[in-house]
Coordinates of C-alpha atoms in Angstrom, one line a residue:
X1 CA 10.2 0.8 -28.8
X2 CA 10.7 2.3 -25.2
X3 CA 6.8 2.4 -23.8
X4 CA 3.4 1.1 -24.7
X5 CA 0.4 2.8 -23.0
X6 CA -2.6 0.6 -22.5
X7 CA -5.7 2.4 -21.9
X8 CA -8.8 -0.2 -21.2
X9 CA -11.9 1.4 -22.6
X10 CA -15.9 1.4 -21.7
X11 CA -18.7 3.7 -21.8
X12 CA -15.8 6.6 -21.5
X13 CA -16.5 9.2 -24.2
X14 CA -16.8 12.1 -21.9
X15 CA -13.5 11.8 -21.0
X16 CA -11.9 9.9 -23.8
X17 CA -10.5 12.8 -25.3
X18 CA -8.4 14.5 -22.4
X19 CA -6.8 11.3 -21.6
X20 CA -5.7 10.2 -25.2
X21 CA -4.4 13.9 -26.1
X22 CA -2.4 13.9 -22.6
X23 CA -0.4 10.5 -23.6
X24 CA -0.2 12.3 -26.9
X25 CA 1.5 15.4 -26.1
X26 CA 4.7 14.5 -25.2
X27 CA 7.9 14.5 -25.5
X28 CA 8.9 11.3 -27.0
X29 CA 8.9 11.1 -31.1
X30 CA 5.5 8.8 -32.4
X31 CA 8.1 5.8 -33.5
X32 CA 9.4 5.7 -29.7
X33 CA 5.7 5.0 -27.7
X34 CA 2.6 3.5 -28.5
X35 CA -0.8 4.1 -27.5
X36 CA -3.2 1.1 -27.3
X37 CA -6.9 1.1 -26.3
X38 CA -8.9 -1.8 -26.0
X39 CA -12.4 -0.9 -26.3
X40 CA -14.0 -3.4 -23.5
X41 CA -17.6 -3.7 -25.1
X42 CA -18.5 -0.2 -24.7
X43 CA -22.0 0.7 -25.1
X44 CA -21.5 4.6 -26.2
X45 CA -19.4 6.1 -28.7
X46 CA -16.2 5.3 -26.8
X47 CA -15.1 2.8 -30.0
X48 CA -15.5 5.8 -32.9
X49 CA -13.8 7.8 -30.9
X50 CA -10.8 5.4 -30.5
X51 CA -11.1 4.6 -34.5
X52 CA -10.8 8.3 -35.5
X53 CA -7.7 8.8 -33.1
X54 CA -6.3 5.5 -35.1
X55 CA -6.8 7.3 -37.9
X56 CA -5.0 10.1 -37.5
X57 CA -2.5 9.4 -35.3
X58 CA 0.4 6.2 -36.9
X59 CA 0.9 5.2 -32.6
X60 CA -2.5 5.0 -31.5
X61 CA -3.9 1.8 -31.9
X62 CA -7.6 0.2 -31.2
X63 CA -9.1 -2.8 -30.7
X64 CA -12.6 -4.0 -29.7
X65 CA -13.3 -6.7 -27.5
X66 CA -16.8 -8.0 -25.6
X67 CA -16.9 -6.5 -22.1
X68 CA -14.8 -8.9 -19.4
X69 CA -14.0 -5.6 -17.4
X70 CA -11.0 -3.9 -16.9
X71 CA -7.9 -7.0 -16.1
X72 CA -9.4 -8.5 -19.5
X73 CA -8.6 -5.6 -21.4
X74 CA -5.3 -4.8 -19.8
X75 CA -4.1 -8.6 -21.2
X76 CA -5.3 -7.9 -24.6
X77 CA -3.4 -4.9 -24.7
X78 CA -0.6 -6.7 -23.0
X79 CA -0.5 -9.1 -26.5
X80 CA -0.3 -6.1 -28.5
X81 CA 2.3 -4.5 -26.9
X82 CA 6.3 -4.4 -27.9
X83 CA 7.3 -1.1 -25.4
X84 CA 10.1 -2.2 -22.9
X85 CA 7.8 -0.9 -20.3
X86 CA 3.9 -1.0 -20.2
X87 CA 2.2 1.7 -18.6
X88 CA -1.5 1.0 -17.8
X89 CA -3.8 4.3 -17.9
X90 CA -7.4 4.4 -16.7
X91 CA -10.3 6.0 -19.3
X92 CA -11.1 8.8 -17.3
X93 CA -8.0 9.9 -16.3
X94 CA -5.1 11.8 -17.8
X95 CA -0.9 12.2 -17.5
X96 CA 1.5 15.3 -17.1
X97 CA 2.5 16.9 -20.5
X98 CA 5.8 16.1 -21.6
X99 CA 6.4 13.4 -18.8
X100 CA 7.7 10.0 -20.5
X101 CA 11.0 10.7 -21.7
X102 CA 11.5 11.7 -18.0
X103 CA 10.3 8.6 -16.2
X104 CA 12.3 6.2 -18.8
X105 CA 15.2 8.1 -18.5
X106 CA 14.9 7.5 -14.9
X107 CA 13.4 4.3 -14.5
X108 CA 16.9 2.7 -15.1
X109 CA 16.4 -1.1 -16.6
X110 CA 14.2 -1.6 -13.2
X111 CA 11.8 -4.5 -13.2
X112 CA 9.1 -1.9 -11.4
X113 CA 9.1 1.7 -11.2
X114 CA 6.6 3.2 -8.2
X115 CA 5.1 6.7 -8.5
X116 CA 6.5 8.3 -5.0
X117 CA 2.7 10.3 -5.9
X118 CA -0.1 11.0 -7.8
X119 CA -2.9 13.6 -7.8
X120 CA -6.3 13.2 -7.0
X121 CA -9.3 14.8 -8.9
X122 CA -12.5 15.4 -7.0
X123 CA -15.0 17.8 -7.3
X124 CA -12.7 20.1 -9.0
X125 CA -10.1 20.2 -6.4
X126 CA -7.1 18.5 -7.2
X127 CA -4.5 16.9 -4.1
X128 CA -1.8 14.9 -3.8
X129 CA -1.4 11.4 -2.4
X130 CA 1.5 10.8 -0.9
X131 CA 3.7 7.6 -0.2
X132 CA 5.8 7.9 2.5
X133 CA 7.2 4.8 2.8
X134 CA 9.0 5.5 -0.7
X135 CA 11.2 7.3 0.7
X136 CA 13.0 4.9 3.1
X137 CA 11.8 1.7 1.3
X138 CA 14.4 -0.9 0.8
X139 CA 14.7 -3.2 -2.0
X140 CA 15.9 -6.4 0.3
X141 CA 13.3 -5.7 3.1
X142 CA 10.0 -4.6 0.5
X143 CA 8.1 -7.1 2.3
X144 CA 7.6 -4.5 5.6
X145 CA 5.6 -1.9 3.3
X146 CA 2.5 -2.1 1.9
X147 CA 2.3 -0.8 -1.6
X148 CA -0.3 1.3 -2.6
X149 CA -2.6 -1.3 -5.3
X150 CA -3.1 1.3 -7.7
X151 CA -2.3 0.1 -11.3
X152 CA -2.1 2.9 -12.8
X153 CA 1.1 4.5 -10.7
X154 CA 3.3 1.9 -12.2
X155 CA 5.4 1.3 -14.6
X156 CA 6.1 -2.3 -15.2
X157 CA 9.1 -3.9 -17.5
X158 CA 7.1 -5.8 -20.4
X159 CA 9.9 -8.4 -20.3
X160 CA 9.1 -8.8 -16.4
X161 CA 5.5 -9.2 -16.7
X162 CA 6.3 -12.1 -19.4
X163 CA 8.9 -14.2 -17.8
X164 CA 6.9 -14.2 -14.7
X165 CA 3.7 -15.4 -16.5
X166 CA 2.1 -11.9 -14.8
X167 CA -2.2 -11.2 -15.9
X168 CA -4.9 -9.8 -14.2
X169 CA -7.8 -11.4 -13.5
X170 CA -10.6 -11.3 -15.7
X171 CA -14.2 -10.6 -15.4
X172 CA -13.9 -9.3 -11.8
X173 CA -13.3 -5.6 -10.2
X174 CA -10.5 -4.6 -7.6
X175 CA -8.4 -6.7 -10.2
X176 CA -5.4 -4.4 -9.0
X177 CA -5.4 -5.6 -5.3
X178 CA -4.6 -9.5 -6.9
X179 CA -2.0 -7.7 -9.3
X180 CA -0.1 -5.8 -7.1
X181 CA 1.5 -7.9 -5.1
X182 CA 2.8 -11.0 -6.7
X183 CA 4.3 -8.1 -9.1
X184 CA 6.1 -6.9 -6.1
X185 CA 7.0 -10.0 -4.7
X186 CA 8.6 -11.3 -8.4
X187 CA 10.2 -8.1 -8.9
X188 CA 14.3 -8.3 -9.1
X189 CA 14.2 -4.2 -8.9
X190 CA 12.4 -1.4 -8.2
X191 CA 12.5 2.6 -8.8
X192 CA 11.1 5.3 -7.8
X193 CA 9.6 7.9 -9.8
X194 CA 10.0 11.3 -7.7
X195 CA 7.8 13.7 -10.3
X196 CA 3.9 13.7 -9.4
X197 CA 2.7 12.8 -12.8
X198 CA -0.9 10.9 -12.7
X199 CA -4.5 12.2 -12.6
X200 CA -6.9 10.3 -11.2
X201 CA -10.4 11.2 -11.5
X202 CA -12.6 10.4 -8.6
X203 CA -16.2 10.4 -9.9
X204 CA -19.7 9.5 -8.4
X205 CA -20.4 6.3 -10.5
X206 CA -17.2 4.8 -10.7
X207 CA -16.5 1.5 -10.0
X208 CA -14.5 2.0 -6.8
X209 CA -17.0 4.5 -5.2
X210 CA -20.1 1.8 -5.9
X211 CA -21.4 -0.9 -4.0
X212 CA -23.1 -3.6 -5.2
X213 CA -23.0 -7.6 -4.8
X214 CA -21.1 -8.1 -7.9
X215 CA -18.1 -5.8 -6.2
X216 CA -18.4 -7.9 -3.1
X217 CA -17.9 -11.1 -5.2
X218 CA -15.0 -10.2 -7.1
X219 CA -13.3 -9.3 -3.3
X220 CA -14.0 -12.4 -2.3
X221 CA -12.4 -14.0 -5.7
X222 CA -9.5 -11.6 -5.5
X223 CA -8.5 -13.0 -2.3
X224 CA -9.1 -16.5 -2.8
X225 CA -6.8 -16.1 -5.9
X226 CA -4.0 -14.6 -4.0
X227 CA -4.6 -17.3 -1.4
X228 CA -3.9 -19.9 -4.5
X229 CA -0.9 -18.2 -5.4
X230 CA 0.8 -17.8 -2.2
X231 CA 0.0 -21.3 -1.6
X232 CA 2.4 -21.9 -4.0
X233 CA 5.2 -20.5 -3.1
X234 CA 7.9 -21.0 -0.7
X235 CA 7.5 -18.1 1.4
X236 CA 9.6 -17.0 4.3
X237 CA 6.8 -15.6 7.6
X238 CA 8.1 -11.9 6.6
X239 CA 6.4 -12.6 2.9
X240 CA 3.5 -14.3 4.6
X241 CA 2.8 -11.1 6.5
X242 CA 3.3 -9.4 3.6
X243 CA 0.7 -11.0 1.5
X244 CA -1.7 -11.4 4.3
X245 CA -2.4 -7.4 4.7
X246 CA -3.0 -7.2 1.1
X247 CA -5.8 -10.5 2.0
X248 CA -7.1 -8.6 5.2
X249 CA -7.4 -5.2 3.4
X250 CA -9.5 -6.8 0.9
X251 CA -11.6 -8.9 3.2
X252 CA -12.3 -5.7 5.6
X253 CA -12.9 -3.6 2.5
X254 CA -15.8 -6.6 1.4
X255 CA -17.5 -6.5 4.8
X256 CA -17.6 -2.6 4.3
X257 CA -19.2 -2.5 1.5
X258 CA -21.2 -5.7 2.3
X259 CA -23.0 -3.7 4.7
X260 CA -24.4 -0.9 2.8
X261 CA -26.1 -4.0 0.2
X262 CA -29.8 -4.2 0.4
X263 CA -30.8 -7.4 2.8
X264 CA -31.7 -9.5 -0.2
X265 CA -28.5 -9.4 -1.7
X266 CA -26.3 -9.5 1.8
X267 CA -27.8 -13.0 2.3
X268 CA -26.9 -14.2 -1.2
X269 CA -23.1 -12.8 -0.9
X270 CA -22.8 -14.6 2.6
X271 CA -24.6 -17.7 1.5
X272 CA -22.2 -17.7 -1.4
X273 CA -19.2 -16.7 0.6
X274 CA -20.0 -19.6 2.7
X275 CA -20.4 -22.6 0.4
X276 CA -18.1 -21.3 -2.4
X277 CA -14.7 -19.7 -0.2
X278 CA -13.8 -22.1 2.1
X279 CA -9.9 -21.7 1.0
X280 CA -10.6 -18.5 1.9
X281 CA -12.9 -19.0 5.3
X282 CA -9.6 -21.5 6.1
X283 CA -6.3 -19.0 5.7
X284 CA -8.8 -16.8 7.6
X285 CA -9.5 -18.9 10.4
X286 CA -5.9 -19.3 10.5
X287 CA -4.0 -16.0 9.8
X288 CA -7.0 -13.6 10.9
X289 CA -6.6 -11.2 14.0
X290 CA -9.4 -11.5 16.5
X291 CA -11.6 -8.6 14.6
X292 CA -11.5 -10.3 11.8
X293 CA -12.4 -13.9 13.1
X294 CA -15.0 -12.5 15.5
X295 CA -16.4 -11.2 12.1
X296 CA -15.8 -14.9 10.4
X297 CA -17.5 -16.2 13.4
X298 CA -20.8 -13.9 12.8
X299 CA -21.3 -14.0 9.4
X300 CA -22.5 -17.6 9.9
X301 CA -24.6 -17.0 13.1
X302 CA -25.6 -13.8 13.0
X303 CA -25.2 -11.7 9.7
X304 CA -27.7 -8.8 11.1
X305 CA -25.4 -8.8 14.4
X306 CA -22.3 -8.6 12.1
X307 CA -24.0 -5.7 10.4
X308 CA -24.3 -4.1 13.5
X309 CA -20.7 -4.5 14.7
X310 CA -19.6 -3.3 11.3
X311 CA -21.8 0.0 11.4
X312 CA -20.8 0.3 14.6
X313 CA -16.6 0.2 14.2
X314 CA -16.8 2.8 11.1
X315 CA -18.5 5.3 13.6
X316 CA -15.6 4.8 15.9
X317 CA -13.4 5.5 13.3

């Protein structure tokens, strides 16, 4: 079997539909691709609809599991799945007609394959997101870009994945900023997949456009987790700098959204981020640019001040 499509499922009916008939119309026989949806504790009708397009479709497959959000549901798929390649696709979201006997024709035995773009759905416009650095990246020197975190706009080599003893983290969000990187650093090849392919929904209520202090945790345990893995390793300073802008864009992305939390639950986060992340308090104190440690430095002293500072530098910006 060339490709398995795993689609993690919850509380998606409304848009369950366009995304399963999109992986379904294309131009791959049934007995070449498989589709399989985890249904991750969904609370609406998400699961009947997954059970009817079992039914009447011999490659769709469903199974149910309680909800341990999205990287739980991408490994139960993962144990289902026999494609040579894995392709994870988000709920609400939805692929280019007739697109997979193009991308495996092209994605030549790689470990990785990198979408060069995708298009982004909001508000009824559609646009593209570019990569740039795609288009001069080198395999030997990968470690000078910084590649774009999204799951979803890669396709990853099943054996890969399973020699390198590659999951996501479970029972967190941002799973795919964790993910991304040790995939790239494992990697023995990559390709790149020129055709803009992927729509990505960007909706009010989704999980990356909401703030709350269960959000902020999981950054904090994304990055101490890639902390523990780097640690390790035997890494040259040019993978060190690679893995510490994935840590940094994470860490800036949690005092961001740290901000906007009512008072109450800022003081929890940085009480917890205090007495529960010191390995990653400690590879900040030491790999952290001056912003970043003046920010260390406040959040014990003077978490309204830090507030401030933080308001203050996404006006400048």
């Amino acid at each position: 079997m060339k490709l398995s499509i795993i689609i993690p499922v919850y509380n998606s009916m409304i848009y369950l539909d366009r995304c399963l008939e999109s992986c379904l119309c294309q131009d791959l026989l049934s007995s070449e691709y498989e589709i399989i949806a985890i249904d991750d504790g969904s609370t609406d009708d998400s699961l009947q609809i997954l059970e009817r397009y079992s039914d009447q479709y011999e490659n769709v497959h469903c199974f149910s599991q309680p909800n341990g959000k999205q990287g739980a549901a991408r490994n139960k798929g993962m144990e289902f799945a026999k494609g040579e390649y894995i392709w994870f696709v988000d709920s609400d979201d939805w692929i280019e007609e007739n697109c997979l006997g193009r991308i495996l024709e092209n994605s030549e035995g790689a470990d990785l394959c990198c979408m060069n773009a995708y298009f982004i759905v909001r508000d009824g416009q559609t646009s593209v997101c570019r990569r740039e650095y795609l288009k001069t990246m080198n395999y030997d020197t990968r470690y000078s870009c910084f590649f774009g975190v999204e799951v979803p706009t890669y396709l990853f080599k099943r054996s890969f994945l399973q020699s390198n003893c590659i999951s996501f983290l479970s029972g967190v969000y941002i799973e795919d900023n964790e993910y991304i990187p040790r995939c790239i650093y494992s990697c023995r090849s990559i390709q790149v997949i020129k055709d803009c392919i992927y729509y990505h929904l960007e909706r009010e209520g989704s999980t990356m456009g909401s703030v709350n202090s269960v959000k902020c945790m999981s950054m904090l345990e994304v990055s101490r987790n890639l902390i523990k893995f780097i640690e390790k390793q035997s890494l040259s300073e040019e993978w060190i700098s690679f893995f510490n802008r994935y840590i940094m864009s994470t860490m800036n992305l949690f005092l961001w959204d740290w901000k906007y939390l009512p008072k109450v639950d800022r003081k929890i986060v940085i009480n917890s981020f205090a007495k529960e992340y010191y390995e990653v308090i400690s590879y900040l104190k030491v790999f952290g640019k001056i912003g970043m440690l003046l920010k260390l430095n406040l959040i014990h002293k003077s978490p309204r001040f830090l507030r401030l500072v933080l308001l203050l530098e996404s006006l400048l910006k």
